[in-house]
Amino acid sequence: MKFSELFHTIQGEGQLIGVPSVFFRTSYCNLRCVWCDTPYTSWKPENKDITVAESVAAIAQYGCKHVVITGGEPFIQTEELRALCDKLAKRGHHITIETNATVFAEVAAHLISMSPKLRNSNPPADNRFLKRHERERIQPDVIRKFLDAYPCQVKFVVDTPDDLAEIQALQADIGIPAETIMLMPQGITPQMLQQKQEWLVELCKANGYRYSPRVHVDIWGDKRGV
Ligand code: SF4
């Protein structure tokens, strides 16, 4: 498998916030978000190899029940992801997969944490990735399949209050239950998050969505491997 990093920390976002977890970050992504907080998996992907057996052994050494497989985009390495999840599930781990929800596959997972990308993620107009990013970033059928097949949360990274209309349209088109939707502020520093959280909480209250802090950014900013 192509991977970028593996480390023991707490989950910083979503419904399992604060839970000690081993993060296994795959490399490579089919999207190119302008504000990507892991550009070493997308814009300039790291190219380290690890076998499924080696991944399981490295994860097992922490003695931690929760495993978060993240990226990059884990589902683009479908066969390896399926093998890894099978082995981790047999060992009794709780598995969360964080995905941009553009590729569906059946794997052994306990929580699918989708983060469909809004228009605010588009690369600049002159960037060669713009067309592909714009074409692929929202896949309604994929989101629907995950919702039907797994316990899910749907996290949106919100940059300005104007993003709300796009979220509401997706919610209506795809039939995303309001209680699965979480809004998170876009930012890679605690200051950036703080500037957005007050109005974001008001949007959550008005729409029945959940607010998700980004605890790892509050604690460590954009430091890697924590
Ligand atoms: S989907 Fe995630 S990993 Fe891929 S470019 Fe966007 S933020 Fe980065």
CSV table of C-alpha atoms and ligand atoms in Angstrom, one decimal:
chain,number,residue,atom,x,y,z
A,1,MET,CA,0.0,0.0,0.0
A,2,LYS,CA,1.1,3.6,-0.6
A,3,PHE,CA,1.1,5.4,2.7
A,4,SER,CA,2.3,8.5,4.3
A,5,GLU,CA,2.2,8.1,8.1
A,6,LEU,CA,1.0,6.0,11.0
A,7,PHE,CA,0.7,7.4,14.5
A,8,HIS,CA,-1.1,7.2,17.9
A,9,THR,CA,-3.2,10.2,18.9
A,10,ILE,CA,-6.8,11.2,19.7
A,11,GLN,CA,-9.5,11.6,17.1
A,12,GLY,CA,-9.8,15.4,16.6
A,13,GLU,CA,-13.1,15.6,14.6
A,14,GLY,CA,-16.6,14.2,14.4
A,15,GLN,CA,-18.6,12.0,16.7
A,16,LEU,CA,-15.6,10.1,18.1
A,17,ILE,CA,-13.7,13.2,19.1
A,18,GLY,CA,-11.2,12.7,21.9
A,19,VAL,CA,-11.1,8.9,21.5
A,20,PRO,CA,-7.5,7.5,21.5
A,21,SER,CA,-6.9,6.1,18.0
A,22,VAL,CA,-4.2,4.9,15.7
A,23,PHE,CA,-4.2,6.9,12.5
A,24,PHE,CA,-3.1,5.2,9.3
A,25,ARG,CA,-2.7,7.7,6.5
A,26,THR,CA,-2.7,6.4,3.0
A,27,SER,CA,-1.0,8.4,0.3
A,28,TYR,CA,-2.6,9.6,-3.0
A,29,CYS,CA,-5.9,11.4,-3.6
A,30,ASN,CA,-8.1,11.8,-6.7
A,31,LEU,CA,-8.9,15.4,-5.7
A,32,ARG,CA,-6.8,18.5,-5.2
A,33,CYS,CA,-8.4,20.8,-2.6
A,34,VAL,CA,-6.9,24.2,-2.6
A,35,TRP,CA,-6.7,24.2,1.2
A,36,CYS,CA,-5.7,20.5,1.5
A,37,ASP,CA,-4.3,20.1,5.0
A,38,THR,CA,-2.3,17.0,3.9
A,39,PRO,CA,-0.7,18.1,0.7
A,40,TYR,CA,2.0,15.4,1.1
A,41,THR,CA,-0.8,12.9,0.2
A,42,SER,CA,-2.4,14.9,-2.7
A,43,TRP,CA,-0.5,17.7,-4.4
A,44,LYS,CA,3.0,16.2,-3.7
A,45,PRO,CA,2.2,12.6,-2.6
A,46,GLU,CA,4.7,10.7,-0.6
A,47,ASN,CA,5.3,7.3,-2.1
A,48,LYS,CA,6.2,5.0,0.8
A,49,ASP,CA,5.2,1.3,0.6
A,50,ILE,CA,3.9,-0.9,3.3
A,51,THR,CA,2.3,-4.3,3.1
A,52,VAL,CA,-1.0,-5.0,4.7
A,53,ALA,CA,0.7,-7.4,7.2
A,54,GLU,CA,3.2,-4.8,8.1
A,55,SER,CA,0.4,-2.2,8.6
A,56,VAL,CA,-1.5,-4.5,10.9
A,57,ALA,CA,1.7,-5.2,12.9
A,58,ALA,CA,2.5,-1.5,13.2
A,59,ILE,CA,-1.0,-0.7,14.3
A,60,ALA,CA,-1.2,-3.6,16.8
A,61,GLN,CA,1.9,-2.4,18.7
A,62,TYR,CA,-0.1,0.5,20.2
A,63,GLY,CA,-2.7,-1.8,21.9
A,64,CYS,CA,-5.4,0.7,20.9
A,65,LYS,CA,-8.9,-0.5,19.9
A,66,HIS,CA,-9.8,2.4,17.6
A,67,VAL,CA,-8.1,2.7,14.2
A,68,VAL,CA,-8.8,5.6,11.8
A,69,ILE,CA,-7.8,4.9,8.1
A,70,THR,CA,-7.5,8.3,6.5
A,71,GLY,CA,-5.7,9.9,3.5
A,72,GLY,CA,-5.3,11.1,0.9
A,73,GLU,CA,-8.2,9.0,-0.3
A,74,PRO,CA,-8.2,5.4,1.2
A,75,PHE,CA,-10.8,4.0,-1.2
A,76,ILE,CA,-8.6,4.5,-4.3
A,77,GLN,CA,-6.5,1.6,-3.1
A,78,THR,CA,-9.5,-0.6,-2.9
A,79,GLU,CA,-8.1,-4.1,-2.7
A,80,GLU,CA,-5.5,-3.2,-0.2
A,81,LEU,CA,-8.0,-1.3,1.9
A,82,ARG,CA,-10.4,-4.3,1.9
A,83,ALA,CA,-7.6,-6.7,3.0
A,84,LEU,CA,-6.4,-4.3,5.8
A,85,CYS,CA,-9.9,-3.8,7.1
A,86,ASP,CA,-10.6,-7.5,7.2
A,87,LYS,CA,-7.5,-8.2,9.2
A,88,LEU,CA,-8.1,-5.3,11.6
A,89,ALA,CA,-11.8,-6.3,12.1
A,90,LYS,CA,-10.7,-9.9,12.9
A,91,ARG,CA,-8.4,-8.5,15.6
A,92,GLY,CA,-11.4,-6.7,17.2
A,93,HIS,CA,-10.5,-3.1,16.2
A,94,HIS,CA,-13.1,-0.4,15.7
A,95,ILE,CA,-12.5,0.9,12.2
A,96,THR,CA,-13.3,4.4,11.0
A,97,ILE,CA,-12.6,5.3,7.4
A,98,GLU,CA,-12.3,9.0,6.5
A,99,THR,CA,-13.1,9.5,2.8
A,100,ASN,CA,-13.9,12.2,0.4
A,101,ALA,CA,-16.9,10.0,-0.7
A,102,THR,CA,-16.0,9.8,-4.4
A,103,VAL,CA,-15.3,6.1,-4.6
A,104,PHE,CA,-17.5,3.4,-3.0
A,105,ALA,CA,-16.4,-0.1,-2.0
A,106,GLU,CA,-17.7,-2.7,0.5
A,107,VAL,CA,-15.1,-3.0,3.3
A,108,ALA,CA,-15.3,-4.0,7.0
A,109,ALA,CA,-15.8,-0.7,8.7
A,110,HIS,CA,-17.7,0.5,11.7
A,111,LEU,CA,-18.0,4.2,10.8
A,112,ILE,CA,-17.7,5.9,7.4
A,113,SER,CA,-16.7,9.5,7.9
A,114,MET,CA,-17.5,11.2,4.7
A,115,SER,CA,-16.2,14.7,3.8
A,116,PRO,CA,-17.6,15.7,0.5
A,117,LYS,CA,-15.8,18.7,-0.9
A,118,LEU,CA,-17.7,21.9,-1.5
A,119,ARG,CA,-17.0,24.5,-4.2
A,120,ASN,CA,-14.7,26.3,-1.7
A,121,SER,CA,-12.2,23.5,-2.3
A,122,ASN,CA,-11.6,24.2,-6.0
A,123,PRO,CA,-8.1,24.8,-7.1
A,124,PRO,CA,-7.4,28.2,-8.7
A,125,ALA,CA,-8.8,28.8,-12.2
A,126,ASP,CA,-5.5,28.5,-13.9
A,127,ASN,CA,-4.6,25.2,-12.2
A,128,ARG,CA,-4.5,22.1,-14.4
A,129,PHE,CA,-6.3,20.0,-11.8
A,130,LEU,CA,-9.4,22.3,-11.6
A,131,LYS,CA,-11.5,20.5,-14.3
A,132,ARG,CA,-11.0,17.0,-12.8
A,133,HIS,CA,-11.5,18.3,-9.2
A,134,GLU,CA,-14.7,20.0,-10.1
A,135,ARG,CA,-16.0,17.0,-12.1
A,136,GLU,CA,-15.2,14.4,-9.3
A,137,ARG,CA,-15.6,16.2,-6.0
A,138,ILE,CA,-19.3,15.4,-5.5
A,139,GLN,CA,-20.6,11.9,-6.3
A,140,PRO,CA,-24.2,11.7,-5.1
A,141,ASP,CA,-24.5,8.0,-5.8
A,142,VAL,CA,-21.4,7.2,-3.8
A,143,ILE,CA,-22.7,9.3,-0.8
A,144,ARG,CA,-26.1,7.5,-1.0
A,145,LYS,CA,-24.5,4.1,-1.1
A,146,PHE,CA,-22.4,4.8,2.0
A,147,LEU,CA,-25.4,6.1,3.8
A,148,ASP,CA,-27.4,3.0,3.0
A,149,ALA,CA,-24.6,0.5,3.9
A,150,TYR,CA,-22.8,1.9,6.9
A,151,PRO,CA,-23.1,4.0,10.1
A,152,CYS,CA,-22.0,7.4,8.7
A,153,GLN,CA,-21.2,11.0,9.5
A,154,VAL,CA,-21.0,13.6,6.8
A,155,LYS,CA,-18.5,16.4,7.6
A,156,PHE,CA,-18.4,19.6,5.5
A,157,VAL,CA,-15.5,21.9,5.7
A,158,VAL,CA,-17.0,25.4,5.7
A,159,ASP,CA,-15.1,28.5,4.6
A,160,THR,CA,-17.8,31.2,4.6
A,161,PRO,CA,-21.5,31.4,5.4
A,162,ASP,CA,-22.2,31.4,1.6
A,163,ASP,CA,-21.3,27.6,1.7
A,164,LEU,CA,-24.6,26.8,3.4
A,165,ALA,CA,-26.7,27.0,0.2
A,166,GLU,CA,-24.5,24.3,-1.4
A,167,ILE,CA,-24.8,22.1,1.7
A,168,GLN,CA,-28.6,22.4,1.8
A,169,ALA,CA,-28.9,21.6,-1.9
A,170,LEU,CA,-26.8,18.4,-1.4
A,171,GLN,CA,-28.8,17.5,1.6
A,172,ALA,CA,-32.0,17.8,-0.3
A,173,ASP,CA,-30.8,16.1,-3.6
A,174,ILE,CA,-29.1,13.1,-1.9
A,175,GLY,CA,-31.4,12.8,1.1
A,176,ILE,CA,-28.7,13.2,3.7
A,177,PRO,CA,-30.2,13.0,7.3
A,178,ALA,CA,-29.6,16.3,9.1
A,179,GLU,CA,-28.4,14.5,12.2
A,180,THR,CA,-25.5,13.0,10.3
A,181,ILE,CA,-24.3,16.4,9.0
A,182,MET,CA,-21.4,18.1,10.8
A,183,LEU,CA,-20.0,21.5,10.0
A,184,MET,CA,-16.3,22.2,10.6
A,185,PRO,CA,-14.5,25.5,10.1
A,186,GLN,CA,-11.8,25.6,7.4
A,187,GLY,CA,-8.4,26.5,8.8
A,188,ILE,CA,-5.0,25.2,9.7
A,189,THR,CA,-4.4,27.4,12.7
A,190,PRO,CA,-6.4,27.8,15.9
A,191,GLN,CA,-6.8,31.5,15.0
A,192,MET,CA,-8.4,30.7,11.6
A,193,LEU,CA,-10.8,28.3,13.3
A,194,GLN,CA,-11.8,30.8,16.0
A,195,GLN,CA,-12.7,33.4,13.4
A,196,LYS,CA,-15.3,31.1,11.9
A,197,GLN,CA,-16.8,29.2,14.9
A,198,GLU,CA,-19.3,31.7,16.2
A,199,TRP,CA,-21.3,32.1,12.9
A,200,LEU,CA,-20.8,28.4,12.1
A,201,VAL,CA,-22.5,27.4,15.4
A,202,GLU,CA,-25.4,29.7,14.5
A,203,LEU,CA,-25.7,27.9,11.1
A,204,CYS,CA,-25.8,24.5,12.9
A,205,LYS,CA,-28.5,25.7,15.3
A,206,ALA,CA,-30.6,27.0,12.5
A,207,ASN,CA,-30.4,23.8,10.4
A,208,GLY,CA,-30.2,21.0,13.0
A,209,TYR,CA,-26.6,20.1,12.0
A,210,ARG,CA,-23.9,19.3,14.5
A,211,TYR,CA,-20.8,21.5,15.0
A,212,SER,CA,-17.5,19.7,15.1
A,213,PRO,CA,-14.4,21.3,16.5
A,214,ARG,CA,-11.0,20.3,15.1
A,215,VAL,CA,-9.2,19.5,18.3
A,216,HIS,CA,-5.9,18.5,16.7
A,217,VAL,CA,-5.6,21.9,15.0
A,218,ASP,CA,-6.4,23.7,18.3
A,219,ILE,CA,-3.7,21.7,20.0
A,220,TRP,CA,-1.0,21.2,17.3
A,221,GLY,CA,-1.9,23.5,14.4
A,222,ASP,CA,-0.7,21.9,11.2
A,223,LYS,CA,2.1,19.8,12.8
A,224,ARG,CA,2.3,16.4,11.2
A,225,GLY,CA,2.1,13.0,12.9
A,226,VAL,CA,0.2,14.1,16.0
B,1,SF4,S1,-9.9,15.2,-0.5
B,1,SF4,FE1,-8.7,15.4,1.4
B,1,SF4,S2,-6.7,14.6,0.9
B,1,SF4,FE2,-7.7,14.9,-1.0
B,1,SF4,S3,-7.0,16.9,-1.7
B,1,SF4,FE3,-9.0,17.2,-0.6
B,1,SF4,S4,-8.4,17.6,1.6
B,1,SF4,FE4,-6.6,16.7,0.5
